[in-house]
XYZ file of C-alpha atoms in Angstrom:
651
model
C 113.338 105.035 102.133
C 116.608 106.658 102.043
C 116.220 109.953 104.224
C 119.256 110.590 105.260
C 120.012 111.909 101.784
C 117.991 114.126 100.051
C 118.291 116.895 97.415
C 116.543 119.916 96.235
C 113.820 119.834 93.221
C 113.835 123.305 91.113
C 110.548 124.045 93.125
C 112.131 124.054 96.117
C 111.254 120.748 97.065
C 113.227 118.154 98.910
C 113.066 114.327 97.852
C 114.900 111.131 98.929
C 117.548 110.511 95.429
C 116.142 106.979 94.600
C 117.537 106.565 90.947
C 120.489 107.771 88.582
C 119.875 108.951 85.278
C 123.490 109.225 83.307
C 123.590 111.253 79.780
C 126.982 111.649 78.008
C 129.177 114.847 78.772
C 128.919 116.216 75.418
C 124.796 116.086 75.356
C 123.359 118.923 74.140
C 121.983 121.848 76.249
C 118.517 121.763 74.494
C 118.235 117.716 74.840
C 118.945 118.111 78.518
C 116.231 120.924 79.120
C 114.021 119.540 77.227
C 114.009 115.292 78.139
C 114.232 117.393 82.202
C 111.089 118.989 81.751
C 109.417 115.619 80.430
C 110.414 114.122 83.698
C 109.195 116.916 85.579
C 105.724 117.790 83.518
C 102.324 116.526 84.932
C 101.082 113.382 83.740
C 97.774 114.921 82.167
C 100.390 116.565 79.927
C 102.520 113.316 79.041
C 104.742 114.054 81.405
C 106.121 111.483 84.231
C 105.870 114.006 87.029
C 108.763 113.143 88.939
C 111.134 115.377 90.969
C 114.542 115.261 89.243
C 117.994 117.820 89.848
C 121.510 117.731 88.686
C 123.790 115.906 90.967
C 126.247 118.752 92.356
C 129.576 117.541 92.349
C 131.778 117.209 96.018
C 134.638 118.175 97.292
C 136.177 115.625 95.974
C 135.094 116.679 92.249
C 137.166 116.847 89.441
C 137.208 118.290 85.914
C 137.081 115.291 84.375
C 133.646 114.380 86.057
C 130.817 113.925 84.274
C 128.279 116.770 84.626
C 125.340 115.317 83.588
C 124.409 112.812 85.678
C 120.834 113.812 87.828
C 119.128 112.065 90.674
C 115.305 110.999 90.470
C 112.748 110.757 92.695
C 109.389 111.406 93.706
C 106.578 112.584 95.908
C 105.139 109.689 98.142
C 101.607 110.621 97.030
C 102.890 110.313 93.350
C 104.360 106.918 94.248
C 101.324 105.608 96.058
C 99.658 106.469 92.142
C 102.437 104.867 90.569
C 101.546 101.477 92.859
C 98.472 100.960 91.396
C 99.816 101.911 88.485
C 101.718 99.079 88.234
C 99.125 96.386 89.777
C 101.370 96.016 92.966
C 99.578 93.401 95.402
C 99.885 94.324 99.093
C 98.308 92.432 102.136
C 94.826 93.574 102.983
C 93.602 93.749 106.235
C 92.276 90.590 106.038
C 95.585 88.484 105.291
C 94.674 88.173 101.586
C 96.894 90.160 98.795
C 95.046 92.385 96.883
C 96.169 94.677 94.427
C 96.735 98.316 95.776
C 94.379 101.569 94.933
C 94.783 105.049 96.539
C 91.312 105.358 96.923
C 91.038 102.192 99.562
C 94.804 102.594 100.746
C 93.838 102.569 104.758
C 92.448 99.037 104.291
C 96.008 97.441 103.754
C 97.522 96.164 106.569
C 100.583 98.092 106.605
C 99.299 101.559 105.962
C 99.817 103.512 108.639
C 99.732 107.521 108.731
C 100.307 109.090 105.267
C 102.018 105.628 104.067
C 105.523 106.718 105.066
C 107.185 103.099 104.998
C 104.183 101.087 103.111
C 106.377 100.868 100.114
C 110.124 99.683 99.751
C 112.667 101.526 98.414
C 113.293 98.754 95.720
C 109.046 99.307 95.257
C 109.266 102.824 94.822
C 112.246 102.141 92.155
C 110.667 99.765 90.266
C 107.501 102.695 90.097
C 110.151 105.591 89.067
C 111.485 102.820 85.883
C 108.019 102.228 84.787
C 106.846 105.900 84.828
C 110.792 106.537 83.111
C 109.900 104.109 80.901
C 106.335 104.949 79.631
C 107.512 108.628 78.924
C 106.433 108.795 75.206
C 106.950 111.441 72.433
C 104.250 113.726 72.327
C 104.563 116.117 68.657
C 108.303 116.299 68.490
C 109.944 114.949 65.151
C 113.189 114.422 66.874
C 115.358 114.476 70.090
C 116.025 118.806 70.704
C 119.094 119.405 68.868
C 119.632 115.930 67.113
C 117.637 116.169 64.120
C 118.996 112.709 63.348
C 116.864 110.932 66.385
C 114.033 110.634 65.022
C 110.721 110.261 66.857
C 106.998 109.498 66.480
C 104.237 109.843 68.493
C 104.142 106.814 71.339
C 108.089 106.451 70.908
C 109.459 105.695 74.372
C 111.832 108.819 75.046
C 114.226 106.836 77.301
C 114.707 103.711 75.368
C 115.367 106.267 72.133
C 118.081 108.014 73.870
C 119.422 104.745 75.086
C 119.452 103.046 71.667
C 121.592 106.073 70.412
C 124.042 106.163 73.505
C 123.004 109.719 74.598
C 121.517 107.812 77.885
C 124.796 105.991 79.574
C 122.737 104.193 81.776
C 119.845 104.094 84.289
C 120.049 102.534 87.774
C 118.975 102.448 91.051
C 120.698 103.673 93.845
C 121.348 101.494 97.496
C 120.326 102.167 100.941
C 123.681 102.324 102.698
C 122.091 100.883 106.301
C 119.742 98.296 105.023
C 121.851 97.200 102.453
C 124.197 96.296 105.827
C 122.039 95.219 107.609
C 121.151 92.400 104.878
C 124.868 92.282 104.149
C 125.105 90.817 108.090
C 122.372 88.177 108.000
C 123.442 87.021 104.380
C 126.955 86.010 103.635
C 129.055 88.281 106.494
C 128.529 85.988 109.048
C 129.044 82.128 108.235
C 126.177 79.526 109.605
C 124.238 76.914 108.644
C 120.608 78.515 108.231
C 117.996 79.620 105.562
C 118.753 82.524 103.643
C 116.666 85.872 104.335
C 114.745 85.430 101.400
C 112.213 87.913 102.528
C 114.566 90.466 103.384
C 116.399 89.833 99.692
C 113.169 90.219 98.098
C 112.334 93.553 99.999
C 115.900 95.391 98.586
C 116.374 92.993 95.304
C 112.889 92.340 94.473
C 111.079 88.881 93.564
C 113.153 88.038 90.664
C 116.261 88.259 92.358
C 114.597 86.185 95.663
C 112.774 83.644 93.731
C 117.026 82.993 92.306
C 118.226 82.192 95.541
C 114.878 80.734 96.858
C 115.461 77.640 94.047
C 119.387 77.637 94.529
C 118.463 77.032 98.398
C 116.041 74.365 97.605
C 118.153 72.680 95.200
C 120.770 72.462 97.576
C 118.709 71.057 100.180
C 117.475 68.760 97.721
C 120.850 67.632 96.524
C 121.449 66.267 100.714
C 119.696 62.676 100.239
C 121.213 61.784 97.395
C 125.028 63.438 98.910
C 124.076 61.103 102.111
C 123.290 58.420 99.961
C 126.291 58.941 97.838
C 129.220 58.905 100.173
C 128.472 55.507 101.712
C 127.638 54.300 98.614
C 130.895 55.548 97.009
C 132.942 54.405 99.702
C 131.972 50.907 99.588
C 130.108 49.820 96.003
C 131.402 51.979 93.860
C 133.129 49.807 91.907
C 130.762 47.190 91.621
C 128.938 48.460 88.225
C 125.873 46.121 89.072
C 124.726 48.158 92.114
C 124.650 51.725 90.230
C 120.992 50.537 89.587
C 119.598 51.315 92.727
C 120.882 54.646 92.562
C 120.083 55.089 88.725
C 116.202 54.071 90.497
C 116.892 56.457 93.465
C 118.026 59.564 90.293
C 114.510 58.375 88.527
C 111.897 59.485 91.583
C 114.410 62.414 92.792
C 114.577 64.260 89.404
C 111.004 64.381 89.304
C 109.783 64.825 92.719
C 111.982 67.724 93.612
C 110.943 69.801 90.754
C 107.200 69.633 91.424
C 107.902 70.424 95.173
C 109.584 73.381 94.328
C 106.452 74.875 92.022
C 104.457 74.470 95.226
C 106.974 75.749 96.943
C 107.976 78.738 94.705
C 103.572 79.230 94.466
C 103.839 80.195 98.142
C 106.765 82.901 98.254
C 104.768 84.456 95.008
C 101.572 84.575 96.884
C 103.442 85.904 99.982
C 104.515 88.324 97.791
C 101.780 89.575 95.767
C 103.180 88.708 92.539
C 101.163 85.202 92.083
C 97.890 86.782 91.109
C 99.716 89.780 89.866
C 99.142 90.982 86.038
C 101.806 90.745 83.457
C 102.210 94.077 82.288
C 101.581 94.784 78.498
C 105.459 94.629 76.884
C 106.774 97.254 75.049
C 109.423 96.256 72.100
C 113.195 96.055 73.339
C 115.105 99.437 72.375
C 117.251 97.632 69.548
C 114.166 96.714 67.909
C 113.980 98.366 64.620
C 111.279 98.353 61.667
C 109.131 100.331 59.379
C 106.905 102.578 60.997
C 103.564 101.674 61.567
C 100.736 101.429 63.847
C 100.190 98.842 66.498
C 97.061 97.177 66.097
C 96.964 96.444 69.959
C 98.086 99.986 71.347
C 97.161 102.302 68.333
C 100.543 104.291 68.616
C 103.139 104.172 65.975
C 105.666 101.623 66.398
C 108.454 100.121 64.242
C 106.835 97.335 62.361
C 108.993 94.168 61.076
C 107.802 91.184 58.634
C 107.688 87.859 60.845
C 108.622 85.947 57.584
C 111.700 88.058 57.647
C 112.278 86.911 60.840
C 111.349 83.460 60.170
C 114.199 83.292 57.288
C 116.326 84.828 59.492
C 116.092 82.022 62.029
C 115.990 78.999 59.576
C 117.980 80.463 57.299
C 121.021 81.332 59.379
C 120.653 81.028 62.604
C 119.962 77.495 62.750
C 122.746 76.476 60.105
C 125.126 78.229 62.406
C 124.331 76.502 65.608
C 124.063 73.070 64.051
C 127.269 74.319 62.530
C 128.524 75.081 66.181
C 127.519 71.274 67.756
C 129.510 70.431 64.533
C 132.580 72.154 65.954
C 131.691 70.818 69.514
C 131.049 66.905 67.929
C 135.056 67.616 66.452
C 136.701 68.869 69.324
C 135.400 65.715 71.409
C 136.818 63.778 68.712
C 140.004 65.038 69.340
C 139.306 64.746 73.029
C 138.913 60.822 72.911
C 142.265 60.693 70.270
C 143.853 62.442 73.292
C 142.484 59.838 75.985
C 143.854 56.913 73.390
C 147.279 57.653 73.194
C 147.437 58.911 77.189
C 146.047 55.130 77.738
C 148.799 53.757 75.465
C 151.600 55.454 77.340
C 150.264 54.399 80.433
C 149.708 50.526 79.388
C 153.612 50.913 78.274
C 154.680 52.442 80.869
C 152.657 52.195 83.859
C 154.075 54.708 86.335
C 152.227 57.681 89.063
C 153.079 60.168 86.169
C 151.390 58.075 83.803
C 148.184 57.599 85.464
C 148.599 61.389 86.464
C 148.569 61.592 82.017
C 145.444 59.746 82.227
C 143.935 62.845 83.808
C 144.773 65.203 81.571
C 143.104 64.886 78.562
C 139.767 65.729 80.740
C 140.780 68.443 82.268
C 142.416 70.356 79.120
C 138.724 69.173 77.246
C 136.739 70.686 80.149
C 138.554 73.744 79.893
C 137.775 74.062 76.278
C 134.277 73.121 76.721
C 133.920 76.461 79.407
C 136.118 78.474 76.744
C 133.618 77.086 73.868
C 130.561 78.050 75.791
C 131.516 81.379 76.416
C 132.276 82.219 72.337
C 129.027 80.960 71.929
C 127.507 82.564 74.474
C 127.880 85.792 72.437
C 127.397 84.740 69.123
C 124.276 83.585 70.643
C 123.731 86.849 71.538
C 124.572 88.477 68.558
C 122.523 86.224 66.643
C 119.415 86.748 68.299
C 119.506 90.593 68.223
C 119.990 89.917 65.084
C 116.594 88.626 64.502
C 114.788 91.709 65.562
C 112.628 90.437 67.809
C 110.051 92.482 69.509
C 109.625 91.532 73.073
C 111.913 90.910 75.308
C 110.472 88.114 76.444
C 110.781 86.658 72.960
C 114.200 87.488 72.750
C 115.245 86.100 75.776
C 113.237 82.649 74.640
C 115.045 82.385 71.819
C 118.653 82.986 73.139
C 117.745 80.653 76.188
C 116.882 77.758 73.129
C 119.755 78.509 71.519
C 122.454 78.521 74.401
C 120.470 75.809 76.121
C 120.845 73.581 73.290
C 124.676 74.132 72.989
C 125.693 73.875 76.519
C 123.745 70.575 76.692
C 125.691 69.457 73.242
C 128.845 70.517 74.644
C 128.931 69.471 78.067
C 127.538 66.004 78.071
C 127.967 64.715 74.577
C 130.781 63.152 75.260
C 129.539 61.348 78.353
C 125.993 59.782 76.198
C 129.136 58.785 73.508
C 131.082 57.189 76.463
C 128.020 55.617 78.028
C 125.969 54.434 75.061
C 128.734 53.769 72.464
C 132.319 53.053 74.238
C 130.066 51.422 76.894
C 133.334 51.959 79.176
C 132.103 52.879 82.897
C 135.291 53.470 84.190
C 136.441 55.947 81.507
C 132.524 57.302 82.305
C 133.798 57.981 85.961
C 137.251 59.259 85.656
C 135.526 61.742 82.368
C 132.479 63.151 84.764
C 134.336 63.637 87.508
C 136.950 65.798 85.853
C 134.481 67.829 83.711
C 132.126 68.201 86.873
C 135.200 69.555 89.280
C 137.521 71.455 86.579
C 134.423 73.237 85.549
C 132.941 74.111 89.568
C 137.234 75.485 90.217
C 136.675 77.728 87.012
C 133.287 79.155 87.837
C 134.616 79.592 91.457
C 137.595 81.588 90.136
C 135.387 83.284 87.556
C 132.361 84.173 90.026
C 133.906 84.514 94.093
C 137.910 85.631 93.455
C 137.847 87.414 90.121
C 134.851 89.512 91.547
C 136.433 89.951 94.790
C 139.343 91.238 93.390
C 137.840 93.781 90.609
C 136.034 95.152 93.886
C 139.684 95.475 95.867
C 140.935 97.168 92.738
C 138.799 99.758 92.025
C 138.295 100.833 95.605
C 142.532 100.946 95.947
C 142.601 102.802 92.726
C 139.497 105.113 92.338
C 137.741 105.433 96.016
C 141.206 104.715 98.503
C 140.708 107.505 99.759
C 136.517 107.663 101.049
C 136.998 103.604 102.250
C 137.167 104.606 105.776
C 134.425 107.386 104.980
C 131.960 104.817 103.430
C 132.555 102.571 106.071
C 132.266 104.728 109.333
C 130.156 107.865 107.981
C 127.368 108.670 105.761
C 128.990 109.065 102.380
C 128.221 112.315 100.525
C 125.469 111.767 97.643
C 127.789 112.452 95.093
C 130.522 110.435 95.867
C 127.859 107.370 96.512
C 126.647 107.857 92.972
C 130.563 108.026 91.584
C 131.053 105.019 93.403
C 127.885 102.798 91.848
C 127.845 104.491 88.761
C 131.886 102.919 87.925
C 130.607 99.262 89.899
C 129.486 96.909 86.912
C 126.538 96.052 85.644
C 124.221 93.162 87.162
C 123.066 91.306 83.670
C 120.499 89.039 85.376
C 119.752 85.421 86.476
C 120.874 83.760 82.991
C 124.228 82.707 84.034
C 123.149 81.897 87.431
C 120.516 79.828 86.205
C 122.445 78.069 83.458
C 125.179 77.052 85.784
C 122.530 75.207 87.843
C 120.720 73.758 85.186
C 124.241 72.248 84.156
C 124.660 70.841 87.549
C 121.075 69.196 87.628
C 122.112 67.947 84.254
C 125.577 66.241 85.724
C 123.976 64.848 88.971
C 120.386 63.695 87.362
C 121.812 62.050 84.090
C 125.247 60.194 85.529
C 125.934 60.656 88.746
C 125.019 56.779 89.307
C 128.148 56.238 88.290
C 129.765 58.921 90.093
C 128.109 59.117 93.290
C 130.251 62.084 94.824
C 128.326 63.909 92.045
C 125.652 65.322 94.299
C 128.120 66.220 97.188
C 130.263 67.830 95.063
C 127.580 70.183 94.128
C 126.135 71.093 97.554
C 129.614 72.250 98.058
C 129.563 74.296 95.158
C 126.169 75.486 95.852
C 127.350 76.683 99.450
C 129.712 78.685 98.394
C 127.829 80.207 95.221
C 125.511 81.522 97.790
C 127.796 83.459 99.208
C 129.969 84.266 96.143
C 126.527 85.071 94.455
C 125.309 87.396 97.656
C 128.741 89.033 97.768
C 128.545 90.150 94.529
C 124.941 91.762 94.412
C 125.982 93.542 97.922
C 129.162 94.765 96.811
C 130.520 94.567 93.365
C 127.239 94.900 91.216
C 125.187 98.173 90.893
C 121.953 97.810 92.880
C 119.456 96.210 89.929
C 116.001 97.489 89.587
C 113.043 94.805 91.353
C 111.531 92.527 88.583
C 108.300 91.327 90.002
C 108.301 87.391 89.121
C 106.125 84.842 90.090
C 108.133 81.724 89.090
C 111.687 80.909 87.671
C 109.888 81.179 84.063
C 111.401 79.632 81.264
C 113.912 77.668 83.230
C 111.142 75.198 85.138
C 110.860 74.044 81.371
C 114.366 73.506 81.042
C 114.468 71.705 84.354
C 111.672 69.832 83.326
C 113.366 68.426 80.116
C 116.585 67.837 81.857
C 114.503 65.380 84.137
C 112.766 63.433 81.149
C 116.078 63.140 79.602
C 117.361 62.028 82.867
C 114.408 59.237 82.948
C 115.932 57.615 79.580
C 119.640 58.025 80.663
C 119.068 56.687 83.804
C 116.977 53.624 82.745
C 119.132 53.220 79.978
C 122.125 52.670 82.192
C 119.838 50.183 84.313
C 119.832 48.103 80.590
C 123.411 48.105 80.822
C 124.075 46.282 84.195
C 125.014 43.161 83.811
C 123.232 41.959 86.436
C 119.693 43.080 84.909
C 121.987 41.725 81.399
C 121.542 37.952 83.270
C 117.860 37.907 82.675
C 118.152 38.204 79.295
C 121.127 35.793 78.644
C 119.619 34.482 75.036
C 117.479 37.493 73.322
C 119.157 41.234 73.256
C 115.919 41.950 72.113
C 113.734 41.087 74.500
C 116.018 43.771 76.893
C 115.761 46.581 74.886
C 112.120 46.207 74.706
C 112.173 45.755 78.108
C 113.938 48.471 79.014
C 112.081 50.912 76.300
C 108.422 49.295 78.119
C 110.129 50.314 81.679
C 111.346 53.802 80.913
C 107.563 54.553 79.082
C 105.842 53.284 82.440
C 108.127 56.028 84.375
C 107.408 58.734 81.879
C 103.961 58.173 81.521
C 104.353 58.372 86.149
C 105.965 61.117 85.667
C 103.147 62.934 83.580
C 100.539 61.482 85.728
C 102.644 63.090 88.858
C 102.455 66.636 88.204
C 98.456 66.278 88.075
C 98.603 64.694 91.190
C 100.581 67.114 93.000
C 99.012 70.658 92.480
C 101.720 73.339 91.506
C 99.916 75.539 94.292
C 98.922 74.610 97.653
C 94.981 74.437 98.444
C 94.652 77.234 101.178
C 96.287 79.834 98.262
C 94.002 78.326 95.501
C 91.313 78.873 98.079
C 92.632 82.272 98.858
C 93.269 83.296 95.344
C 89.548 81.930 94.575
C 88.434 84.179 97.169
C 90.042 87.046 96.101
C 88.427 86.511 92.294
C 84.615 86.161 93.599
C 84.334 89.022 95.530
C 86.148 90.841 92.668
C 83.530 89.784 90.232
C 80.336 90.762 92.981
C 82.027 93.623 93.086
C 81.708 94.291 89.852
C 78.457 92.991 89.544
C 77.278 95.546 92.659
C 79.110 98.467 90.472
C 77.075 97.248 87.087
C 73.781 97.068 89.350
C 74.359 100.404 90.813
C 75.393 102.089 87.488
C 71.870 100.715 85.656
C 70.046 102.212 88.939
C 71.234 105.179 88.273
C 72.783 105.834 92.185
C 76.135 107.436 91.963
C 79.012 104.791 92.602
C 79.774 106.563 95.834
C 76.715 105.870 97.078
C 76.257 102.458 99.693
């Protein structure tokens, strides 16, 4: 917890600041009082009961500041309610996680005193959102003094006033010494070791761990196949029969690595307490909109929207424009491979080391496009899917995951299949996935390590040049440390992150048999988007709130389907050495079905392999099995005890 600052509650009260609530300068005095007191009233009367006070500006204030920014926190009794609450899992005193109560908090291994240190500050955040969060309209018709903003009984206050851009943003705020401390042991100093994924997960939270848990173990990963690659590069690369055995080696990696790391990724959840954790019922998104109604589930009034108007909406537009989109992306390769023909003619005329330098360039201008393509889609994608009103977040974030998923793939390796499978032209294959795969790593570098560092550089020199040495030897006043996150961007998750790697599995799990620097270009790349990646979060992005996660979630499917695809590329290829070609000198036939009979026997392994290997280890099934039987004798005792009539206090 973050003691060395603290504030004053109107009571009188002191409190470590732990988040930033921002409303727009030109709010309205009755909005203010009134959303203030919401914060501040006792939960019995639908209030959050937090401790919340303006932030008083600092000497270094100016006119043009923003008044009405205030600083949350809370009492650490109210948090220690807010942790069971929220179904956080803590280690008992036995070694198991268990979910936390008040009532049996001196039985957790940690709890020592009055708590003081049980929870971390990224904990007690995540408690402070969810209590923000779940602040509902009581009576009132609409938001004090904007009889426009509407609201309805249920309505979550914070999402309303964020929906109608009174709220400017919510965020949490960072602990100056820890947040050094982690800065030291994660990208400050450079060596070859495991990342502190622990210590990642205790200031980002597990969402934000579990990230750079999988882009660890995919790196690791990535190191046979790099080892196997170089010699194999250096020596046999050109001889198109060999690829085979690495095409074999691609088929057992692919799958392997991906049901190691749900074993893998089963542990740091249960070490963690999210494995066993409960989802928490969803509420909609704030740009959901409807007719009002009542929520069969909840009872409150909620907007209400027809699913066959969604339905339409997806089929009816949304579809046409994204095959409309691989369209576009199916044209522009066209005019990719146009380009490739007449660079090939001037070089056969005029063969010359400009000319083969030509040869080069077609790739490189098309990989550009592709990354220019994939961002316009990226959000129209977007766009599209708000669009379509749906509900959950969850939801929505399925659906724009399909969508971009499905373009990406399109755009990034259709022409590589069309090279492969059609043109049949290995060399061309190569020269093509090489180019994409390295044009496309030096544009996500500039895009993701320099452009960052250098928006950071910038706005210190221009808005903070003055407090550097300040932040950097002293304690930096409260008020200058929430001037100074509340201008740093905005952290917008793990999609990007996790669609960059999924487009790297794709590169080195589909082709890289024919490019076997594939793999070591991307533990390269991987090296230094850990430290790009850890820069950023430390210094450039505000400090995001914890998302409790027990898995990657949507993107093990994706992985999953890359690898299946990558079974039928792979084996594919195999068909199309001419060595394996020699067995078959007389009946094309007979390979095909060959090859179709081969790449079913390696799907149908595949299946049969992630039954065989559990997706989480025996001693945490056992544990977690455990855990569930004395929950349901406990029960049991309760129900026995209840029917007796013996008060449930009684032993």
């Amino acid at each position: 917890m973050q003691k060395s600052l603290s504030v004053y509650d109107s009571d009188g009260s002191t409190f470590a600041p732990l988040v930033v609530i921002e409303l727009v300068s030109e709010t309205k005095e009755e909005a203010i009082a009134w959303l203030l007191n919401r914060v501040r009233d006792k939960q019995q009367d639908g209030g959050a009961e937090l401790l919340v006070e303006q932030l008083t500006p600092g000497a270094q204030g100016t006119e043009k500041d923003n008044p009405n920014v205030y600083v949350v926190g809370a009492s650490w009794q109210r948090l220690l309610y807010g942790a069971e609450d929220v179904g956080l899992f803590k280690e008992f005193n036995d070694g198991s996680m268990r979910g936390f109560t008040y009532a049996n908090k001196h039985n957790f291994k940690e709890f020592q005193g009055d708590g003081d240190g049980f929870l971390s500050m990224a904990e007690c955040q995540y408690i402070i959102k969810h209590e923000l969060d779940n602040l509902r309209a009581k009576d009132e018709a609409h938001v004090p003094g904007y009889p426009k903003m509407k609201l309805y009984p249920g309505k979550s206050v914070i999402r309303r006033m964020q929906s109608k851009g009174i709220l400017v943003q919510v965020f949490p705020l960072h602990e100056k010494e820890e947040l050094k401390r982690l800065s030291f042991s994660w990208f400050k100093k450079i060596k070859l070791s495991f990342q502190p994924l622990d210590d990642i997960r205790h200031y980002f939270g597990e969402g934000m761990a579990l990230y750079f848990g999988f882009l660890e173990y995919f790196t690791l990963a990535l190191i046979p196949m790099a080892l196997i690659g170089i010699p194999y590069y250096l020596f046999d690369w050109e001889d198109y029969d060999k690829f085979t055995v690495f095409a074999g080696f691609n088929l057992v990696w692919c799958t392997v690595i991906l049901e190691l790391w749900k074993r893998l990724s089963a542990s740091l959840a249960y070490g963690w307490g999210t494995l066993s954790r409960k989802k928490a019922f969803e509420e909609p998104r704030p740009g959901f909109h409807g007719v009002l109604g009542v929520n069969p589930v909840t009872g409150r009034a909620e907007p209400l929207y027809s699913n066959a108007k969604r339905q339409l909406r997806i089929y009816l537009v949304s579809v046409p424009f994204v095959l409309l989109c691989l369209y576009l992306s199916l044209y522009v390769m066209m005019i990719y491979f146009d380009m490739e023909g007449w660079a090939l003619m001037i070089h056969d005329e005029e063969p010359t080391f400009w000319t083969g330098l030509l040869l080069f360039i077609p790739s490189i201008i098309y990989a550009v496009v592709i990354e220019i393509m994939n961002l316009i889609y990226r959000y129209a994608a977007e766009f599209l899917t708000g669009w379509e009103n749906h509900r959950l977040e969850s939801t929505f974030q399925n659906h724009l995951v399909l969508k971009v998923l499905v373009f990406n793939f399109f755009n990034c390796f259709a022409s590589l299949f069309y090279i492969a499978f059609v043109m049949q032209d290995m060399v061309l294959l190569r020269q093509s996935l090489a180019t994409l795969l390295i044009t496309s790593q030096i544009l996500n570098q500039i895009m993701e390590a320099f452009l960052p560092y250098w928006l950071q550089r910038r706005r210190n020199k221009k808005a903070h040049k003055r407090m550097i040495k300040t932040m950097e030897d002293k304690e930096l006043p409260l008020s200058e440390q929430v001037k100074l996150e509340a201008d740093m961007s905005t952290y917008l998750g793990t999609f990007d992150d996790y669609l960059e790697l999924f487009l790297l599995f794709g590169y080195v799990s589909l082709f890289s048999c024919v490019y076997p620097l594939a793999a070591v270009l991307v533990v390269l790349n991987n090296v230094t988007e850990v430290y790009s990646d850890a820069f950023k979060m430390c210094k450039v992005f505000k400090r995001p709130f914890s998302e409790p996660a027990a898995n990657i979630g949507v993107w093990q499917l994706a992985f999953e389907a890359m690898s299946v695809i990558a079974v039928v590329t792979n084996c594919a290829l195999i068909g199309m050495s001419p060595k394996v070609k020699s067995y078959f000198p007389e009946s094309e036939t007979q390979l095909i079905l060959w090859v179709v009979g081969f790449e079913h026997f390696l799907l149908a392994s595949k299946f049969i392999l992630t039954f065989v290997i559990p997706d989480v280890p025996k001693h945490i099934q056992i544990k977690l099995s455990r855990l569930e039987f004395e929950s349901l004798e406990a029960l049991k005792k309760r129900k026995m005890l209840e029917a007796s009539g013996i008060p449930k206090t009684a032993k």
